[in-house]
XYZ file of C-alpha atoms in Angstrom:
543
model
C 80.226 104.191 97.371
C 79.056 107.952 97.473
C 80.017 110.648 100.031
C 76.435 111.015 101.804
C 76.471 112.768 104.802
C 72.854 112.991 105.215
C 72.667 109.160 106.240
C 75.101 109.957 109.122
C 72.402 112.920 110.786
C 69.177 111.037 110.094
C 70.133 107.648 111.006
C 69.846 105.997 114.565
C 72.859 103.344 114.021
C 72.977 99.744 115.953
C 77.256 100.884 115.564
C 79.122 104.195 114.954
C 83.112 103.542 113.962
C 85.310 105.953 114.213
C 88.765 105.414 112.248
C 88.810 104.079 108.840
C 92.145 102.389 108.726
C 92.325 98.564 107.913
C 90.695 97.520 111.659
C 87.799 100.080 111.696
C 87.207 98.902 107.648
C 87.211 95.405 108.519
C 84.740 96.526 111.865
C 82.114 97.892 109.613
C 82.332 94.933 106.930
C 81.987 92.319 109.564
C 79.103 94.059 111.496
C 77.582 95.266 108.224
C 77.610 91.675 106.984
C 76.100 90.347 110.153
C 72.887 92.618 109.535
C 73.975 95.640 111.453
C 73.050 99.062 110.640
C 76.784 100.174 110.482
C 78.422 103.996 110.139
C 81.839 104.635 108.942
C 83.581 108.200 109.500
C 87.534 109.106 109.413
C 88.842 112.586 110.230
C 91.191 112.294 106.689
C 91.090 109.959 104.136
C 90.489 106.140 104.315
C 93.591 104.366 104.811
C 95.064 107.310 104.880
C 97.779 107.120 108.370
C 99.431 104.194 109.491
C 97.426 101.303 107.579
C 98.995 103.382 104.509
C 102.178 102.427 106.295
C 102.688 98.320 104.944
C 105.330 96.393 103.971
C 102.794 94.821 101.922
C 103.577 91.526 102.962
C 100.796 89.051 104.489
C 102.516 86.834 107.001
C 101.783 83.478 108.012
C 103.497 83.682 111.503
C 106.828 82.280 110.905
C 108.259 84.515 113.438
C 105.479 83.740 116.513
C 107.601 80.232 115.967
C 110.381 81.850 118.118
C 107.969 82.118 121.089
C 105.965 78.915 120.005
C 103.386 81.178 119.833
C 101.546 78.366 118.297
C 97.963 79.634 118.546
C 99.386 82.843 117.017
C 100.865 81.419 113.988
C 97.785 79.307 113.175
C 95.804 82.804 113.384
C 98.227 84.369 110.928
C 97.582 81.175 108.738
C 93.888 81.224 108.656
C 94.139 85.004 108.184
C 96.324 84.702 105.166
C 94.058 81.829 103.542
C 91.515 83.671 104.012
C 92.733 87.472 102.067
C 93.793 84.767 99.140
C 89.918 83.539 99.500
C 88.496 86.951 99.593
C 90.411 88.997 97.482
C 92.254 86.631 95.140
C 92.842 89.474 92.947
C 95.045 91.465 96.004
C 96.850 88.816 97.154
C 99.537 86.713 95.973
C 101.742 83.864 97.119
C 105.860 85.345 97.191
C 108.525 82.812 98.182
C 111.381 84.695 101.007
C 114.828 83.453 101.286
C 117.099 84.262 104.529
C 120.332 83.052 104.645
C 121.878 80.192 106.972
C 125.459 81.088 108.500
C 127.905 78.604 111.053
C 126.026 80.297 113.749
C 124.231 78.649 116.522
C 120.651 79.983 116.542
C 121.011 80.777 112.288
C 122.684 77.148 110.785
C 121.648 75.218 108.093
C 120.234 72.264 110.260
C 118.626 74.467 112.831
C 116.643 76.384 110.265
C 115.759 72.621 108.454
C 114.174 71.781 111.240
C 112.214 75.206 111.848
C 110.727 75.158 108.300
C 109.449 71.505 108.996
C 107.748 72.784 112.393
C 106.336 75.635 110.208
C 104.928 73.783 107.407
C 103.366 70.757 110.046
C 101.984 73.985 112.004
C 100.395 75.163 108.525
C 99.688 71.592 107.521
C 95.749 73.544 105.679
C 97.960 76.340 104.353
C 96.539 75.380 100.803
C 92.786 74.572 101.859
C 91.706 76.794 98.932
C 90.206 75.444 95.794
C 92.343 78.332 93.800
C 95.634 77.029 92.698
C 97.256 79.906 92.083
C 97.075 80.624 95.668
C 98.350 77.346 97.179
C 102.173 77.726 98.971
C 105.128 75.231 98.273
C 106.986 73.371 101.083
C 109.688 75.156 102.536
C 113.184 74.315 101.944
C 116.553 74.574 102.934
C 118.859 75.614 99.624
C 122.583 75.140 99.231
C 124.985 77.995 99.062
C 124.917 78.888 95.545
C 121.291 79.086 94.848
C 121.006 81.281 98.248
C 123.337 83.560 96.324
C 122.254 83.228 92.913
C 118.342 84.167 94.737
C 119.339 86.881 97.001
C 122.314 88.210 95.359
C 122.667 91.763 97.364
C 124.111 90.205 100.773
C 127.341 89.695 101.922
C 128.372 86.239 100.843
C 130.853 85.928 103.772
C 130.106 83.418 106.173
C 126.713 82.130 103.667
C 126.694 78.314 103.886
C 123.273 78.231 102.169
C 119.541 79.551 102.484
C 116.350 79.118 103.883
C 113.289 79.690 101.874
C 109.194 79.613 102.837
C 106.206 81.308 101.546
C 104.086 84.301 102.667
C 102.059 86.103 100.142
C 101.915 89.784 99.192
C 98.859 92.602 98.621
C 99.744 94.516 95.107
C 97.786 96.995 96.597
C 97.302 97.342 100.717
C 95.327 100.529 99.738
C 92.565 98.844 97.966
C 92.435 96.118 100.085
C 91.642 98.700 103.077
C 89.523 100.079 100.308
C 87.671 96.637 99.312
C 86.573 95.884 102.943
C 85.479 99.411 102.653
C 82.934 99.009 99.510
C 82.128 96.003 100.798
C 80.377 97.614 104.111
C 78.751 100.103 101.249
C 77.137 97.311 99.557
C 75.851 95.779 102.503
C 74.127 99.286 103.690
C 76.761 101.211 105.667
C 77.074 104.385 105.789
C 80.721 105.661 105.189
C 82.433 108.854 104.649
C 85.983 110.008 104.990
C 87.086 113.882 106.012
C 83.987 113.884 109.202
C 85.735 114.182 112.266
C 84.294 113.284 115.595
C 84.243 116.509 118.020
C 82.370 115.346 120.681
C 80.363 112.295 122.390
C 76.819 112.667 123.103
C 75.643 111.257 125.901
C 74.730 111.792 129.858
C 78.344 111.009 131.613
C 77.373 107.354 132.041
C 76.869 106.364 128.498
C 77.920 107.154 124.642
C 74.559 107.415 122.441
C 77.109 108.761 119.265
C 79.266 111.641 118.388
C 78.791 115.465 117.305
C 80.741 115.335 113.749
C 82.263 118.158 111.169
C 82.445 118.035 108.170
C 85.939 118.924 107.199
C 84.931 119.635 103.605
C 82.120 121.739 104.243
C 82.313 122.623 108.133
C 78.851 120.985 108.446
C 77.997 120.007 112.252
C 75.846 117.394 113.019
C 75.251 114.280 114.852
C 75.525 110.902 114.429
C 73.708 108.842 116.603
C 74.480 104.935 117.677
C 73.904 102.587 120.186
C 77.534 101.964 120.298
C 80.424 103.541 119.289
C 83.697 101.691 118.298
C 86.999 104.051 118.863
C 89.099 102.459 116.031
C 91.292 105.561 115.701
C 94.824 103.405 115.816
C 97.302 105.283 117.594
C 95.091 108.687 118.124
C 92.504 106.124 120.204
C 93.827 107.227 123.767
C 94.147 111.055 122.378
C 90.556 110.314 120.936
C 89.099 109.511 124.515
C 90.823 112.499 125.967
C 89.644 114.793 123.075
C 86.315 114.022 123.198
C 85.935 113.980 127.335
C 85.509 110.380 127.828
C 87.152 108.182 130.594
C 90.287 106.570 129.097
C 91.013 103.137 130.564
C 94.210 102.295 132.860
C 97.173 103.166 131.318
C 98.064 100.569 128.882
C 101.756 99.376 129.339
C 102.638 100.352 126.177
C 103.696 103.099 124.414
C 104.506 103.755 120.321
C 107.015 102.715 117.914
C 107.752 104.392 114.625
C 107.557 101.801 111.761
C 109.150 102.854 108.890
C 109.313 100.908 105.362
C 110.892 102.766 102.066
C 110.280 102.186 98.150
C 113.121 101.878 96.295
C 114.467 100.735 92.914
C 113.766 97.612 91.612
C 115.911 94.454 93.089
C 117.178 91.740 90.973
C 115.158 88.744 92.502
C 111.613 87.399 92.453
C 111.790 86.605 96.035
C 111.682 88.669 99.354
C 115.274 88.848 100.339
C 116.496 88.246 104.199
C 119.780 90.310 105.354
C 121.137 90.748 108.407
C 121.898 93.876 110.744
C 122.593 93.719 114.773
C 121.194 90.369 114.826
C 117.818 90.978 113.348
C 116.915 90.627 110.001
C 115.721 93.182 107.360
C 113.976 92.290 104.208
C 113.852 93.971 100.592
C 110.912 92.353 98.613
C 110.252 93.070 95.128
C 106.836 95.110 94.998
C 105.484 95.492 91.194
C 108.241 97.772 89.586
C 109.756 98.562 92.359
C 110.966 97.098 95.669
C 110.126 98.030 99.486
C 112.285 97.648 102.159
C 111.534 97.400 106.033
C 110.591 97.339 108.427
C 112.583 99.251 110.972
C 110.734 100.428 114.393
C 112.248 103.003 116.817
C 110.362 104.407 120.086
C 108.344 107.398 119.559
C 107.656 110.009 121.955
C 105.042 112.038 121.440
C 101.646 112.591 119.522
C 100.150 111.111 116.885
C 99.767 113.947 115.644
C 103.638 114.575 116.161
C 105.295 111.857 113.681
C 107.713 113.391 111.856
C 109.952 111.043 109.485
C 113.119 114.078 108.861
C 116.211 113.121 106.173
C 118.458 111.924 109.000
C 115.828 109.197 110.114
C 116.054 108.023 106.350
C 119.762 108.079 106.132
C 119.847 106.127 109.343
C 117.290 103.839 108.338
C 119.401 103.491 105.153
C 122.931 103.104 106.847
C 120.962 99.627 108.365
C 119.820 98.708 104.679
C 123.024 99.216 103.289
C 124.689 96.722 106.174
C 121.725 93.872 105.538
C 122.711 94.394 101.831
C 125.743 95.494 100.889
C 125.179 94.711 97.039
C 122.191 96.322 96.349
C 123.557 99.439 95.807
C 121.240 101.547 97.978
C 121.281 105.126 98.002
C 119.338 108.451 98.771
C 118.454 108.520 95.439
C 116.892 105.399 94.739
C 114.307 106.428 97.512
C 111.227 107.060 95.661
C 108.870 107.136 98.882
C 109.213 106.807 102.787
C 105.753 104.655 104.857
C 105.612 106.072 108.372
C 103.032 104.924 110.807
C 102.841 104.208 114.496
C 102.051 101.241 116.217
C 101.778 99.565 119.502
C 105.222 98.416 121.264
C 107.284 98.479 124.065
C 110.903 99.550 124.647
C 113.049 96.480 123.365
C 116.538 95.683 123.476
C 119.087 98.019 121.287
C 116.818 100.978 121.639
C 114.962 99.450 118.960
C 111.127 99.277 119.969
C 108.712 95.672 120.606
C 105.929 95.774 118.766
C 102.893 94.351 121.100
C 102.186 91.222 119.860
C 97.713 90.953 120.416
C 95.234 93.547 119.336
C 93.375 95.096 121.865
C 89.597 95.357 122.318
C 88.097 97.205 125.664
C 84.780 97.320 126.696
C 84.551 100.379 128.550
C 81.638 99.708 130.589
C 84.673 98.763 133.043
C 85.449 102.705 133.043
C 82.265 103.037 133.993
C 81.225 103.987 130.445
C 78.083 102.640 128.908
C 77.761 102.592 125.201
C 81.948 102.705 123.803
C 84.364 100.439 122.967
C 87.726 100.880 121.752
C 90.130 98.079 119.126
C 93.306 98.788 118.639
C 95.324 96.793 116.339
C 98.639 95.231 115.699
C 99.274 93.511 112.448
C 97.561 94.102 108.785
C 97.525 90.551 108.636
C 94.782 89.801 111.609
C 92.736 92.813 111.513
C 89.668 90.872 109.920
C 89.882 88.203 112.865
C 90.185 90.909 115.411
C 87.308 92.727 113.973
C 85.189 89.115 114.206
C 86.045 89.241 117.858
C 85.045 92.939 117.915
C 81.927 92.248 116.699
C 80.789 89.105 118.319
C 81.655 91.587 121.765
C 79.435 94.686 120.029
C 76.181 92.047 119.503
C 76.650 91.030 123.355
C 76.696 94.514 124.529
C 73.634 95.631 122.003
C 71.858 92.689 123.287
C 71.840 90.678 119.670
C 71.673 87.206 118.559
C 75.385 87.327 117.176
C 74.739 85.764 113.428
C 78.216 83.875 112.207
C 81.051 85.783 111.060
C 81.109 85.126 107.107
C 83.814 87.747 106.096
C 86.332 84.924 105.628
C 84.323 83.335 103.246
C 82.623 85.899 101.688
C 84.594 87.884 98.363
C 85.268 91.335 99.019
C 84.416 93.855 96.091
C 85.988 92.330 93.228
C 86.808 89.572 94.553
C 84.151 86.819 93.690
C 86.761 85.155 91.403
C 87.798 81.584 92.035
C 90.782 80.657 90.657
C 92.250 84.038 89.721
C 94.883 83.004 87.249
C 91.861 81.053 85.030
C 90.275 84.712 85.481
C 93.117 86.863 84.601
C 93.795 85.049 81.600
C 90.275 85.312 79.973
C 90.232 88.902 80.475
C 93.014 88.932 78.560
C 91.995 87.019 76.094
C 88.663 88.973 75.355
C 90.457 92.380 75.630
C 88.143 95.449 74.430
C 89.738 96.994 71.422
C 91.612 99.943 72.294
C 92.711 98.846 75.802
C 96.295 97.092 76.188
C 97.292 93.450 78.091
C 99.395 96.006 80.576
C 96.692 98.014 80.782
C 93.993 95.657 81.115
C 96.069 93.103 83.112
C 96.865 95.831 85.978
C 92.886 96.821 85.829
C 92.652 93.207 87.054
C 94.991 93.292 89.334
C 93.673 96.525 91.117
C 89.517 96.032 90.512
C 89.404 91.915 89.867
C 85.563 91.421 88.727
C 85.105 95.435 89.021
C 87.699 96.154 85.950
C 84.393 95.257 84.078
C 83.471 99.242 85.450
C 86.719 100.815 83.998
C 86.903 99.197 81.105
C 83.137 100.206 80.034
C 84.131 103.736 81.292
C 86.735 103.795 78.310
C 84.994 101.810 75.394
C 82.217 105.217 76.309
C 84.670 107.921 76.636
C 88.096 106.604 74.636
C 90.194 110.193 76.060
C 89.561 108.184 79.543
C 91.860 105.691 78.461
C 94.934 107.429 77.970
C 97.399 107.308 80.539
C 98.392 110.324 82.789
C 101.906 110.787 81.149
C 103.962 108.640 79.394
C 105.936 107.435 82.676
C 102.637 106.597 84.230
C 100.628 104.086 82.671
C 97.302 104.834 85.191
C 94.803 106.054 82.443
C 92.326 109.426 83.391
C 89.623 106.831 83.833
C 90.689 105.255 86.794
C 91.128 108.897 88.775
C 87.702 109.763 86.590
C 86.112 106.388 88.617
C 88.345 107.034 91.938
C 85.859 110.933 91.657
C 82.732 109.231 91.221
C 82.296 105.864 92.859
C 85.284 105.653 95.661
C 85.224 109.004 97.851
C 88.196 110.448 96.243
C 87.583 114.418 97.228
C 91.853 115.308 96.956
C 93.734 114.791 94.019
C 96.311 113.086 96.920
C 93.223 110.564 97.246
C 93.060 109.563 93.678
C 96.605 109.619 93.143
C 97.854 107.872 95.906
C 95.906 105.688 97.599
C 92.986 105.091 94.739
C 94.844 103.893 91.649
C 98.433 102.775 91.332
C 99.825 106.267 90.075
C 101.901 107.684 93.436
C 101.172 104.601 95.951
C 105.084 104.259 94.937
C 106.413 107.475 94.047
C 105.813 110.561 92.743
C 104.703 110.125 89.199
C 106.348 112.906 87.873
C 104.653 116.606 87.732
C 103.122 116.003 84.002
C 100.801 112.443 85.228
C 100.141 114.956 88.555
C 98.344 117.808 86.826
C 97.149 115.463 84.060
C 95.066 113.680 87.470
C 94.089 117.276 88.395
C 92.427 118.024 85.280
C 90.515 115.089 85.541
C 89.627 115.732 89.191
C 89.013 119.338 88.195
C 86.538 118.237 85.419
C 84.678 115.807 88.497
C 84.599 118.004 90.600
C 84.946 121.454 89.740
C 87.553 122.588 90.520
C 89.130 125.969 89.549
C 92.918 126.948 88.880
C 93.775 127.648 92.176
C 91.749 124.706 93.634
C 94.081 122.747 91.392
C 97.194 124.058 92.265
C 96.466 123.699 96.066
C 96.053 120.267 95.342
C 99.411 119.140 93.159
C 101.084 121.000 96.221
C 99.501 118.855 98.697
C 100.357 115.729 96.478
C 103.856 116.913 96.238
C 103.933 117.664 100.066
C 103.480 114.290 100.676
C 106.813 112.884 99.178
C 108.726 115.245 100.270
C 110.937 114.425 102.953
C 112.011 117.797 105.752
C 115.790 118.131 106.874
């Protein structure tokens, strides 16, 4: 995938989406694999705002069972069978415990019976020929093992544990990413740092957008016979911006979700712990461990999120209650997710997220020509952007062809029983490349490592790692330059390759990334120290 911006000004598009988070990735995929000519533009970096913001976890709807929100959980279930289907090398099965108390609504029995509802309700959990993938039963545990799994809660009042299974992205960023590529390969055109500036049309209807460059401070348009506003939460601001008519209000304002790294935790399991009657969770996360999520109400911008110290401490005062044992403190934090999302005002001051993506045809405004998604959950952005799409072939008048995106692989991800995969690679490691190495090229690229690993064998300095504390080798931030948009060292390091998706990885693997970029790119000396600031801006955290 190459940074072209002359596709963008010389081709009429069938559909023109603006926002390159997971929902506007998974847009251009699914209308790109249906045979539409497809455009892709973001005013930063892909992935870059609140899809950047994940707990990492994807969910199978165990909590839509409080509401019997039965057609919602089955969603979430056919949405998480189908990331393990199409990107088997992302996605992995991770077993959460909670624990059970002498409590009405949180007893042993009650939560017995809950799992059972749960696993009837995802009775085709494990329709997948891969293995690896397939979920075990849920169970109820006694006290002990609830202890002995999720050691870092209060044991007062435990009288056992509950445990199911969800699975978890090792990267969220390249799964954005994947979809991504994927539209690439099927003929979309896609660029990050182009903001839209203005629609083009006559007052009635959209025919595209005047864009900018923010790289260059080009101007140009892009022309479509629809455009989809998948900005997240700028889409309103994104209306009013660029003069169009936004809808009636929606009832529904913004909550601050907020997850933080950490430390490792001493469990293989996603750990459940209470706080004012809700629960909080602490799953480990490769080498690390994330905890979250808390949401508060935000008022304000999008552009006005602002995560200070004293939201941290707060949000760390409520970890340290859900688990008491863990030892949490300041300085375990090694990075804070912030992102905004839809909700309402719930009880405890704490906000409620809404619970159903949104898609509006705007031809209700009056508006010919735009359409604006905005989503809810990682977990069911590719079936909202199925439903997105089927609407977009109504409005442009076209036979819909069937949604295939949760059958086809993603990039890197025609592998069919993953474990099988992961262990040949292994086996037939290139000389000069480690199993750690080679095994976490797997993990990140699936059938793509192939790329990296040929990009070392040819230039062996491309395989060191950036520093000794940070095993991501020059090649991967050397591939990140060349085939995956990354025009900031911030893209490379964080959101490309595993290096800072976690943490800062320490100042030496920083400007050993910058040299590479430099060497891409061309970068001089002060190019290159503008960008290790704006890597190390990023982690910081303001009083």
């Amino acid at each position: 995938m190459n940074r072209d911006l002359a596709p963008l000004a010389n081709t009429q598009f069938d559909l023109l989406v603006i926002g390159a988070g997971i929902y506007g990735a998974t847009l251009a995929w699914d209308a790109a694999q249906r045979g539409l000519s497809v455009a892709i533009i973001d005013r930063g970096d892909f992935g870059g705002a609140t899809s950047f913001n994940s707990l990492k976890t994807v969910h199978g709807g165990l909590r839509s069972l409080q509401r019997a929100a039965f057609s919602d959980m089955r969603e979430f279930i056919r949405e998480r069978r189908a990331l393990c289907r199409i990107a088997p090398h992302l996605v992995h099965p991770l077993p959460f415990i909670v624990p059970t108390y002498r409590h009405p609504m949180r007893n042993g029995p009650l939560m017995r019976a809950v799992l059972a509802v749960n696993d009837l309700v995802a009775h085709d959990r494990n329709a997948l020929p891969d293995p690896s993938k397939h979920l075990l039963a849920s169970r109820v545990v006694s006290r002990e093992e609830c202890l002995h799994l999720n050691p870092v809660i209060d044991p007062r009042g435990v009288t056992g544990g509950a445990i199911w299974y969800d699975c978890q992205m090792y990267s969220a960023d390249r799964v954005t990413l994947s979809f991504l590529l994927s539209a690439a390969h099927a003929g979309a055109a896609a660029a990050n740092y182009v903001e839209a500036t203005e629609f083009l049309g006559d007052g009635t209807r959209i025919t595209g957008v005047q864009a900018r460059d923010r790289l260059g401070d080009q101007r140009f348009d892009v022309r479509a016979a629809l455009v989809v506003n998948a900005a997240g939460p700028w889409a309103w601001s994104l209306l009013d911006r660029l003069g169009a008519r936004r809808p009636a209000a929606p009832d529904h304002g913004f909550s601050r979700a907020m997850n933080v790294i950490t430390g490792p935790v001493d469990s293989t399991h996603g750990l459940g712990g209470l706080v004012d009657g809700r629960f909080l969770f602490i799953a480990p996360w490769r080498d690390c461990a994330i905890i979250g999520t808390t949401h508060d109400p935000h008022d304000g911008g999008a552009d006005d999120l602002t995560v200070r110290r004293r939201d941290v401490e707060a949000f760390l005062a409520d970890a340290r209650r859900a688990f008491p044992l863990a030892g949490l403190t300041a300085a375990a934090v090694r990075l804070v997710h912030r992102g905004l999302l839809p909700a309402a005002a719930g009880p405890g001051g704490h906000a409620r997220l809404v619970k159903h993506s949104l898609i509006v045809d705007h031809r209700r405004d009056g508006l010919d020509g735009l359409m604006t998604v905005l989503g809810v959950r990682y977990t069911t952005a590719r079936a909202t952007a199925a439903r997105a799409v089927d609407l977009a072939c109504a409005l442009l008048g076209r036979r819909a062809a069937p949604c295939r995106t949760d059958l086809a692989p993603l990039a890197g991800g025609n592998i069919e029983r993953f474990a099988d995969y992961e262990r040949a690679a292994l086996a037939s490691a290139p000389a000069g490349i480690t199993a750690d190495t080679l095994q976490r090229l797997v993990r990140c690229y699936g059938t793509d490592h192939a790329a990296l690993t040929s990009l070392i064998q040819h230039a062996p300095p491309l395989g060191a790692p950036l520093s000794p504390a940070c095993p991501v080798t020059r090649a991967e931030i050397a591939h990140a330059a060349r085939h995956e948009t990354a025009v900031h060292l911030a893209d490379a390091v964080i959101r490309r390759t595993d290096a800072g998706s976690a943490g800062h990885p320490g100042r030496d693997a920083v400007r050993a990334a910058a040299d590479v970029m430099a060497g891409e790119l061309g970068w001089g000396r002060s190019r290159i120290d503008e960008e290790i600031d704006e890597v190390d801006r990023f982690y910081r955290i303001p009083d």
